[in-house]
């Protein structure tokens, strides 16, 4: 029953560029769901029938993947992160040009840097959870791509801070040793934690 479903889905997705990844996600989801249903007392046939009924027709599933390649929330996630990143660049430039308003903003950001970092980390967790709940495992590959694209500036910026002395001088008010270490840890936690949060959202939405 499950093998027939997967076989049909593979056939329907034959022209999709992310076919292999989608199929792997479905197989993983089915395995997890089977384990959950076995714990609840379903026998194998009942569990498989329940899952097939829940997933629906492979043709309709494939049509959903072909019909829409962009998801508004995921695009908004990318846009928001890049907006925050370039806003930070603007504030930095304004500060070093001795523009009073940007100087005030800079000082306030330095004072609240730990709070801002924590809020930013929580933002990623929450938005990833919402995306997982809203879009489900069918769109996990999209979320993975969005996370990579969104977080790329973060990783590049962190690398510049670590390896280029000029950047360390510019951002000296922010990057004392303890805070720099915390930033490095959180930056590299963004991707795996966001993926875990997305998966938690998927499970919550099932």
mmCIF file of N, CA and C in Angstrom, residues 19-116:
data_model
loop_
_atom_site.group_PDB
_atom_site.id
_atom_site.type_symbol
_atom_site.label_atom_id
_atom_site.label_comp_id
_atom_site.label_asym_id
_atom_site.label_seq_id
_atom_site.Cartn_x
_atom_site.Cartn_y
_atom_site.Cartn_z
ATOM 1 N N UNK A 19 12.323 16.322 -7.104
ATOM 2 C CA UNK A 19 11.620 15.051 -6.919
ATOM 3 C C UNK A 19 12.248 14.183 -5.831
ATOM 4 N N UNK A 20 13.551 13.952 -5.906
ATOM 5 C CA UNK A 20 14.225 13.042 -4.967
ATOM 6 C C UNK A 20 14.076 13.519 -3.526
ATOM 7 N N UNK A 21 14.234 14.816 -3.328
ATOM 8 C CA UNK A 21 14.132 15.366 -1.977
ATOM 9 C C UNK A 21 12.709 15.267 -1.444
ATOM 10 N N UNK A 22 11.736 15.534 -2.301
ATOM 11 C CA UNK A 22 10.331 15.440 -1.890
ATOM 12 C C UNK A 22 9.982 14.011 -1.497
ATOM 13 N N UNK A 23 10.407 13.048 -2.304
ATOM 14 C CA UNK A 23 10.121 11.637 -2.025
ATOM 15 C C UNK A 23 10.752 11.218 -0.699
ATOM 16 N N UNK A 24 11.993 11.641 -0.464
ATOM 17 C CA UNK A 24 12.656 11.311 0.801
ATOM 18 C C UNK A 24 11.902 11.889 1.991
ATOM 19 N N UNK A 25 11.399 13.111 1.852
ATOM 20 C CA UNK A 25 10.641 13.733 2.929
ATOM 21 C C UNK A 25 9.343 12.970 3.191
ATOM 22 N N UNK A 26 8.693 12.529 2.129
ATOM 23 C CA UNK A 26 7.461 11.757 2.297
ATOM 24 C C UNK A 26 7.745 10.426 2.982
ATOM 25 N N UNK A 27 8.812 9.768 2.574
ATOM 26 C CA UNK A 27 9.166 8.486 3.196
ATOM 27 C C UNK A 27 9.456 8.679 4.686
ATOM 28 N N UNK A 28 10.184 9.736 4.995
ATOM 29 C CA UNK A 28 10.511 10.019 6.395
ATOM 30 C C UNK A 28 9.238 10.316 7.190
ATOM 31 N N UNK A 29 8.363 11.120 6.610
ATOM 32 C CA UNK A 29 7.110 11.458 7.283
ATOM 33 C C UNK A 29 6.268 10.203 7.528
ATOM 34 N N UNK A 30 6.188 9.336 6.539
ATOM 35 C CA UNK A 30 5.399 8.107 6.668
ATOM 36 C C UNK A 30 5.967 7.217 7.774
ATOM 37 N N UNK A 31 7.289 7.099 7.828
ATOM 38 C CA UNK A 31 7.923 6.283 8.874
ATOM 39 C C UNK A 31 7.620 6.840 10.267
ATOM 40 N N UNK A 32 7.725 8.148 10.418
ATOM 41 C CA UNK A 32 7.436 8.779 11.711
ATOM 42 C C UNK A 32 5.974 8.599 12.099
ATOM 43 N N UNK A 33 5.100 8.770 11.112
ATOM 44 C CA UNK A 33 3.670 8.633 11.372
ATOM 45 C C UNK A 33 3.312 7.194 11.730
ATOM 46 N N UNK A 34 3.938 6.230 11.056
ATOM 47 C CA UNK A 34 3.713 4.816 11.384
ATOM 48 C C UNK A 34 4.094 4.536 12.831
ATOM 49 N N UNK A 35 5.248 5.033 13.247
ATOM 50 C CA UNK A 35 5.689 4.833 14.637
ATOM 51 C C UNK A 35 4.686 5.420 15.619
ATOM 52 N N UNK A 36 4.182 6.621 15.313
ATOM 53 C CA UNK A 36 3.199 7.265 16.192
ATOM 54 C C UNK A 36 1.919 6.443 16.289
ATOM 55 N N UNK A 37 1.452 5.928 15.160
ATOM 56 C CA UNK A 37 0.205 5.160 15.148
ATOM 57 C C UNK A 37 0.373 3.802 15.822
ATOM 58 N N UNK A 38 1.548 3.205 15.692
ATOM 59 C CA UNK A 38 1.808 1.938 16.388
ATOM 60 C C UNK A 38 1.751 2.149 17.902
ATOM 61 N N UNK A 39 2.301 3.261 18.355
ATOM 62 C CA UNK A 39 2.265 3.589 19.789
ATOM 63 C C UNK A 39 0.829 3.762 20.265
ATOM 64 N N UNK A 40 -0.021 4.311 19.394
ATOM 65 C CA UNK A 40 -1.432 4.523 19.739
ATOM 66 C C UNK A 40 -2.261 3.245 19.667
ATOM 67 N N UNK A 41 -1.642 2.150 19.203
ATOM 68 C CA UNK A 41 -2.335 0.864 19.200
ATOM 69 C C UNK A 41 -2.875 0.416 17.860
ATOM 70 N N UNK A 42 -2.584 1.142 16.791
ATOM 71 C CA UNK A 42 -3.023 0.731 15.459
ATOM 72 C C UNK A 42 -2.196 -0.475 15.009
ATOM 73 N N UNK A 43 -2.856 -1.416 14.315
ATOM 74 C CA UNK A 43 -2.060 -2.480 13.700
ATOM 75 C C UNK A 43 -1.499 -1.956 12.372
ATOM 76 N N UNK A 44 -0.651 -2.743 11.722
ATOM 77 C CA UNK A 44 0.069 -2.260 10.542
ATOM 78 C C UNK A 44 -0.864 -1.839 9.415
ATOM 79 N N UNK A 45 -1.866 -2.654 9.122
ATOM 80 C CA UNK A 45 -2.787 -2.341 8.025
ATOM 81 C C UNK A 45 -3.607 -1.095 8.322
ATOM 82 N N UNK A 46 -4.085 -0.984 9.562
ATOM 83 C CA UNK A 46 -4.861 0.199 9.955
ATOM 84 C C UNK A 46 -4.002 1.463 9.859
ATOM 85 N N UNK A 47 -2.764 1.353 10.332
ATOM 86 C CA UNK A 47 -1.864 2.509 10.315
ATOM 87 C C UNK A 47 -1.583 2.967 8.888
ATOM 88 N N UNK A 48 -1.294 2.010 8.011
ATOM 89 C CA UNK A 48 -1.006 2.352 6.616
ATOM 90 C C UNK A 48 -2.220 2.977 5.938
ATOM 91 N N UNK A 49 -3.403 2.398 6.189
ATOM 92 C CA UNK A 49 -4.634 2.934 5.597
ATOM 93 C C UNK A 49 -4.898 4.353 6.088
ATOM 94 N N UNK A 50 -4.644 4.587 7.375
ATOM 95 C CA UNK A 50 -4.842 5.908 7.963
ATOM 96 C C UNK A 50 -3.925 6.940 7.309
ATOM 97 N N UNK A 51 -2.675 6.558 7.111
ATOM 98 C CA UNK A 51 -1.695 7.472 6.511
ATOM 99 C C UNK A 51 -2.035 7.780 5.060
ATOM 100 N N UNK A 52 -2.370 6.743 4.293
ATOM 101 C CA UNK A 52 -2.718 6.940 2.879
ATOM 102 C C UNK A 52 -3.934 7.843 2.748
ATOM 103 N N UNK A 53 -4.901 7.638 3.620
ATOM 104 C CA UNK A 53 -6.113 8.462 3.607
ATOM 105 C C UNK A 53 -5.776 9.917 3.947
ATOM 106 N N UNK A 54 -4.866 10.100 4.895
ATOM 107 C CA UNK A 54 -4.475 11.449 5.309
ATOM 108 C C UNK A 54 -3.697 12.175 4.210
ATOM 109 N N UNK A 55 -2.806 11.456 3.528
ATOM 110 C CA UNK A 55 -1.963 12.078 2.506
ATOM 111 C C UNK A 55 -2.742 12.456 1.253
ATOM 112 N N UNK A 56 -3.708 11.641 0.892
ATOM 113 C CA UNK A 56 -4.520 11.942 -0.284
ATOM 114 C C UNK A 56 -3.965 11.357 -1.572
ATOM 115 N N UNK A 57 -4.493 11.833 -2.671
ATOM 116 C CA UNK A 57 -4.139 11.306 -3.986
ATOM 117 C C UNK A 57 -2.772 11.832 -4.439
ATOM 118 N N UNK A 58 -1.851 10.949 -4.836
ATOM 119 C CA UNK A 58 -0.520 11.388 -5.291
ATOM 120 C C UNK A 58 -0.571 12.409 -6.426
ATOM 121 N N UNK A 59 -1.555 12.271 -7.301
ATOM 122 C CA UNK A 59 -1.665 13.206 -8.417
ATOM 123 C C UNK A 59 -1.963 14.618 -7.916
ATOM 124 N N UNK A 60 -2.867 14.717 -6.935
ATOM 125 C CA UNK A 60 -3.206 16.020 -6.371
ATOM 126 C C UNK A 60 -2.017 16.617 -5.612
ATOM 127 N N UNK A 61 -1.292 15.754 -4.922
ATOM 128 C CA UNK A 61 -0.097 16.211 -4.197
ATOM 129 C C UNK A 61 0.917 16.795 -5.174
ATOM 130 N N UNK A 62 1.170 16.063 -6.259
ATOM 131 C CA UNK A 62 2.131 16.517 -7.266
ATOM 132 C C UNK A 62 1.695 17.839 -7.884
ATOM 133 N N UNK A 63 0.404 17.983 -8.118
ATOM 134 C CA UNK A 63 -0.116 19.222 -8.702
ATOM 135 C C UNK A 63 0.168 20.415 -7.796
ATOM 136 N N UNK A 64 0.101 20.192 -6.481
ATOM 137 C CA UNK A 64 0.391 21.278 -5.540
ATOM 138 C C UNK A 64 1.846 21.726 -5.658
ATOM 139 N N UNK A 65 2.740 20.765 -5.828
ATOM 140 C CA UNK A 65 4.156 21.105 -5.959
ATOM 141 C C UNK A 65 4.443 21.826 -7.272
ATOM 142 N N UNK A 66 3.757 21.404 -8.338
ATOM 143 C CA UNK A 66 3.973 22.039 -9.638
ATOM 144 C C UNK A 66 3.306 23.410 -9.711
ATOM 145 N N UNK A 67 2.168 23.542 -9.022
ATOM 146 C CA UNK A 67 1.354 24.747 -9.174
ATOM 147 C C UNK A 67 1.991 25.980 -8.554
ATOM 148 N N UNK A 68 2.701 25.772 -7.437
ATOM 149 C CA UNK A 68 3.211 26.939 -6.716
ATOM 150 C C UNK A 68 4.654 26.724 -6.316
ATOM 151 N N UNK A 69 5.525 27.561 -6.799
ATOM 152 C CA UNK A 69 6.947 27.420 -6.486
ATOM 153 C C UNK A 69 7.413 28.444 -5.462
ATOM 154 N N UNK A 70 6.559 29.414 -5.150
ATOM 155 C CA UNK A 70 6.943 30.433 -4.180
ATOM 156 C C UNK A 70 5.873 30.535 -3.103
ATOM 157 N N UNK A 71 6.315 30.666 -1.875
ATOM 158 C CA UNK A 71 5.415 30.781 -0.744
ATOM 159 C C UNK A 71 5.587 32.160 -0.103
ATOM 160 N N UNK A 72 4.475 32.907 0.038
ATOM 161 C CA UNK A 72 4.570 34.271 0.549
ATOM 162 C C UNK A 72 5.322 34.381 1.874
ATOM 163 N N UNK A 73 4.996 33.512 2.848
ATOM 164 C CA UNK A 73 5.634 33.627 4.150
ATOM 165 C C UNK A 73 7.133 33.387 4.050
ATOM 166 N N UNK A 74 7.518 32.406 3.263
ATOM 167 C CA UNK A 74 8.936 32.097 3.095
ATOM 168 C C UNK A 74 9.664 33.254 2.408
ATOM 169 N N UNK A 75 9.019 33.850 1.408
ATOM 170 C CA UNK A 75 9.609 35.017 0.746
ATOM 171 C C UNK A 75 9.709 36.194 1.711
ATOM 172 N N UNK A 76 8.705 36.342 2.558
ATOM 173 C CA UNK A 76 8.725 37.412 3.552
ATOM 174 C C UNK A 76 9.865 37.210 4.541
ATOM 175 N N UNK A 77 10.116 35.950 4.897
ATOM 176 C CA UNK A 77 11.217 35.637 5.802
ATOM 177 C C UNK A 77 12.546 36.104 5.218
ATOM 178 N N UNK A 78 12.756 35.797 3.946
ATOM 179 C CA UNK A 78 13.984 36.221 3.267
ATOM 180 C C UNK A 78 14.064 37.746 3.222
ATOM 181 N N UNK A 79 12.945 38.379 2.853
ATOM 182 C CA UNK A 79 12.910 39.837 2.729
ATOM 183 C C UNK A 79 13.201 40.510 4.070
ATOM 184 N N UNK A 80 12.563 40.022 5.143
ATOM 185 C CA UNK A 80 12.736 40.629 6.468
ATOM 186 C C UNK A 80 14.186 40.537 6.921
ATOM 187 N N UNK A 81 14.797 39.365 6.717
ATOM 188 C CA UNK A 81 16.179 39.208 7.179
ATOM 189 C C UNK A 81 17.134 40.120 6.404
ATOM 190 N N UNK A 82 16.919 40.217 5.087
ATOM 191 C CA UNK A 82 17.779 41.102 4.290
ATOM 192 C C UNK A 82 17.516 42.568 4.640
ATOM 193 N N UNK A 83 16.257 42.898 4.950
ATOM 194 C CA UNK A 83 15.928 44.265 5.354
ATOM 195 C C UNK A 83 16.646 44.626 6.652
ATOM 196 N N UNK A 84 16.623 43.702 7.617
ATOM 197 C CA UNK A 84 17.328 43.933 8.882
ATOM 198 C C UNK A 84 18.834 44.083 8.654
ATOM 199 N N UNK A 85 19.353 43.247 7.776
ATOM 200 C CA UNK A 85 20.791 43.264 7.496
ATOM 201 C C UNK A 85 21.220 44.597 6.879
ATOM 202 N N UNK A 86 20.476 45.055 5.871
ATOM 203 C CA UNK A 86 20.849 46.303 5.202
ATOM 204 C C UNK A 86 20.522 47.529 6.059
ATOM 205 N N UNK A 87 19.532 47.395 6.946
ATOM 206 C CA UNK A 87 19.279 48.469 7.909
ATOM 207 C C UNK A 87 20.476 48.624 8.843
ATOM 208 N N UNK A 88 21.036 47.485 9.250
ATOM 209 C CA UNK A 88 22.237 47.512 10.082
ATOM 210 C C UNK A 88 23.405 48.171 9.376
ATOM 211 N N UNK A 89 23.553 47.884 8.087
ATOM 212 C CA UNK A 89 24.620 48.521 7.299
ATOM 213 C C UNK A 89 24.407 50.036 7.241
ATOM 214 N N UNK A 90 23.156 50.448 7.015
ATOM 215 C CA UNK A 90 22.828 51.874 6.934
ATOM 216 C C UNK A 90 23.144 52.585 8.246
ATOM 217 N N UNK A 91 22.769 51.956 9.366
ATOM 218 C CA UNK A 91 23.046 52.554 10.681
ATOM 219 C C UNK A 91 24.552 52.674 10.914
ATOM 220 N N UNK A 92 25.289 51.642 10.519
ATOM 221 C CA UNK A 92 26.746 51.652 10.692
ATOM 222 C C UNK A 92 27.392 52.779 9.889
ATOM 223 N N UNK A 93 26.981 52.903 8.622
ATOM 224 C CA UNK A 93 27.519 53.967 7.765
ATOM 225 C C UNK A 93 27.176 55.337 8.345
ATOM 226 N N UNK A 94 25.911 55.495 8.771
ATOM 227 C CA UNK A 94 25.485 56.766 9.357
ATOM 228 C C UNK A 94 26.254 57.112 10.618
ATOM 229 N N UNK A 95 26.546 56.101 11.413
ATOM 230 C CA UNK A 95 27.311 56.319 12.653
ATOM 231 C C UNK A 95 28.723 56.807 12.352
ATOM 232 N N UNK A 96 29.392 56.173 11.384
ATOM 233 C CA UNK A 96 30.769 56.557 11.068
ATOM 234 C C UNK A 96 30.848 57.853 10.257
ATOM 235 N N UNK A 97 29.702 58.300 9.733
ATOM 236 C CA UNK A 97 29.647 59.614 9.086
ATOM 237 C C UNK A 97 29.267 60.708 10.083
ATOM 238 N N UNK A 98 29.170 60.301 11.365
ATOM 239 C CA UNK A 98 28.866 61.232 12.464
ATOM 240 C C UNK A 98 27.507 61.916 12.314
ATOM 241 N N UNK A 99 26.535 61.187 11.783
ATOM 242 C CA UNK A 99 25.163 61.698 11.718
ATOM 243 C C UNK A 99 24.513 61.458 13.079
ATOM 244 N N UNK A 100 24.033 62.511 13.700
ATOM 245 C CA UNK A 100 23.571 62.458 15.092
ATOM 246 C C UNK A 100 22.525 61.373 15.333
ATOM 247 N N UNK A 101 21.512 61.325 14.479
ATOM 248 C CA UNK A 101 20.432 60.356 14.663
ATOM 249 C C UNK A 101 20.970 58.925 14.668
ATOM 250 N N UNK A 102 21.846 58.635 13.731
ATOM 251 C CA UNK A 102 22.401 57.285 13.657
ATOM 252 C C UNK A 102 23.317 56.996 14.848
ATOM 253 N N UNK A 103 23.962 58.037 15.355
ATOM 254 C CA UNK A 103 24.783 57.866 16.554
ATOM 255 C C UNK A 103 23.944 57.472 17.756
ATOM 256 N N UNK A 104 22.778 58.110 17.884
ATOM 257 C CA UNK A 104 21.859 57.786 18.985
ATOM 258 C C UNK A 104 21.367 56.342 18.856
ATOM 259 N N UNK A 105 20.982 55.969 17.632
ATOM 260 C CA UNK A 105 20.508 54.603 17.387
ATOM 261 C C UNK A 105 21.617 53.594 17.680
ATOM 262 N N UNK A 106 22.820 53.904 17.230
ATOM 263 C CA UNK A 106 23.979 53.016 17.448
ATOM 264 C C UNK A 106 24.210 52.775 18.945
ATOM 265 N N UNK A 107 24.227 53.868 19.715
ATOM 266 C CA UNK A 107 24.454 53.751 21.162
ATOM 267 C C UNK A 107 23.360 52.918 21.829
ATOM 268 N N UNK A 108 22.136 53.107 21.378
ATOM 269 C CA UNK A 108 21.014 52.346 21.942
ATOM 270 C C UNK A 108 21.150 50.863 21.604
ATOM 271 N N UNK A 109 21.564 50.559 20.387
ATOM 272 C CA UNK A 109 21.752 49.166 19.973
ATOM 273 C C UNK A 109 22.872 48.499 20.774
ATOM 274 N N UNK A 110 23.954 49.247 21.008
ATOM 275 C CA UNK A 110 25.063 48.710 21.807
ATOM 276 C C UNK A 110 24.586 48.375 23.218
ATOM 277 N N UNK A 111 23.778 49.274 23.772
ATOM 278 C CA UNK A 111 23.272 49.082 25.133
ATOM 279 C C UNK A 111 22.353 47.863 25.225
ATOM 280 N N UNK A 112 21.576 47.620 24.172
ATOM 281 C CA UNK A 112 20.579 46.541 24.191
ATOM 282 C C UNK A 112 20.994 45.343 23.333
ATOM 283 N N UNK A 113 22.280 45.201 23.056
ATOM 284 C CA UNK A 113 22.730 44.202 22.074
ATOM 285 C C UNK A 113 22.354 42.767 22.452
ATOM 286 N N UNK A 114 22.452 42.416 23.720
ATOM 287 C CA UNK A 114 22.122 41.052 24.145
ATOM 288 C C UNK A 114 20.629 40.784 23.989
ATOM 289 N N UNK A 115 19.821 41.770 24.355
ATOM 290 C CA UNK A 115 18.368 41.646 24.210
ATOM 291 C C UNK A 115 17.989 41.502 22.735
ATOM 292 N N UNK A 116 18.613 42.299 21.873
ATOM 293 C CA UNK A 116 18.329 42.249 20.432
ATOM 294 C C UNK A 116 18.718 40.896 19.851
#
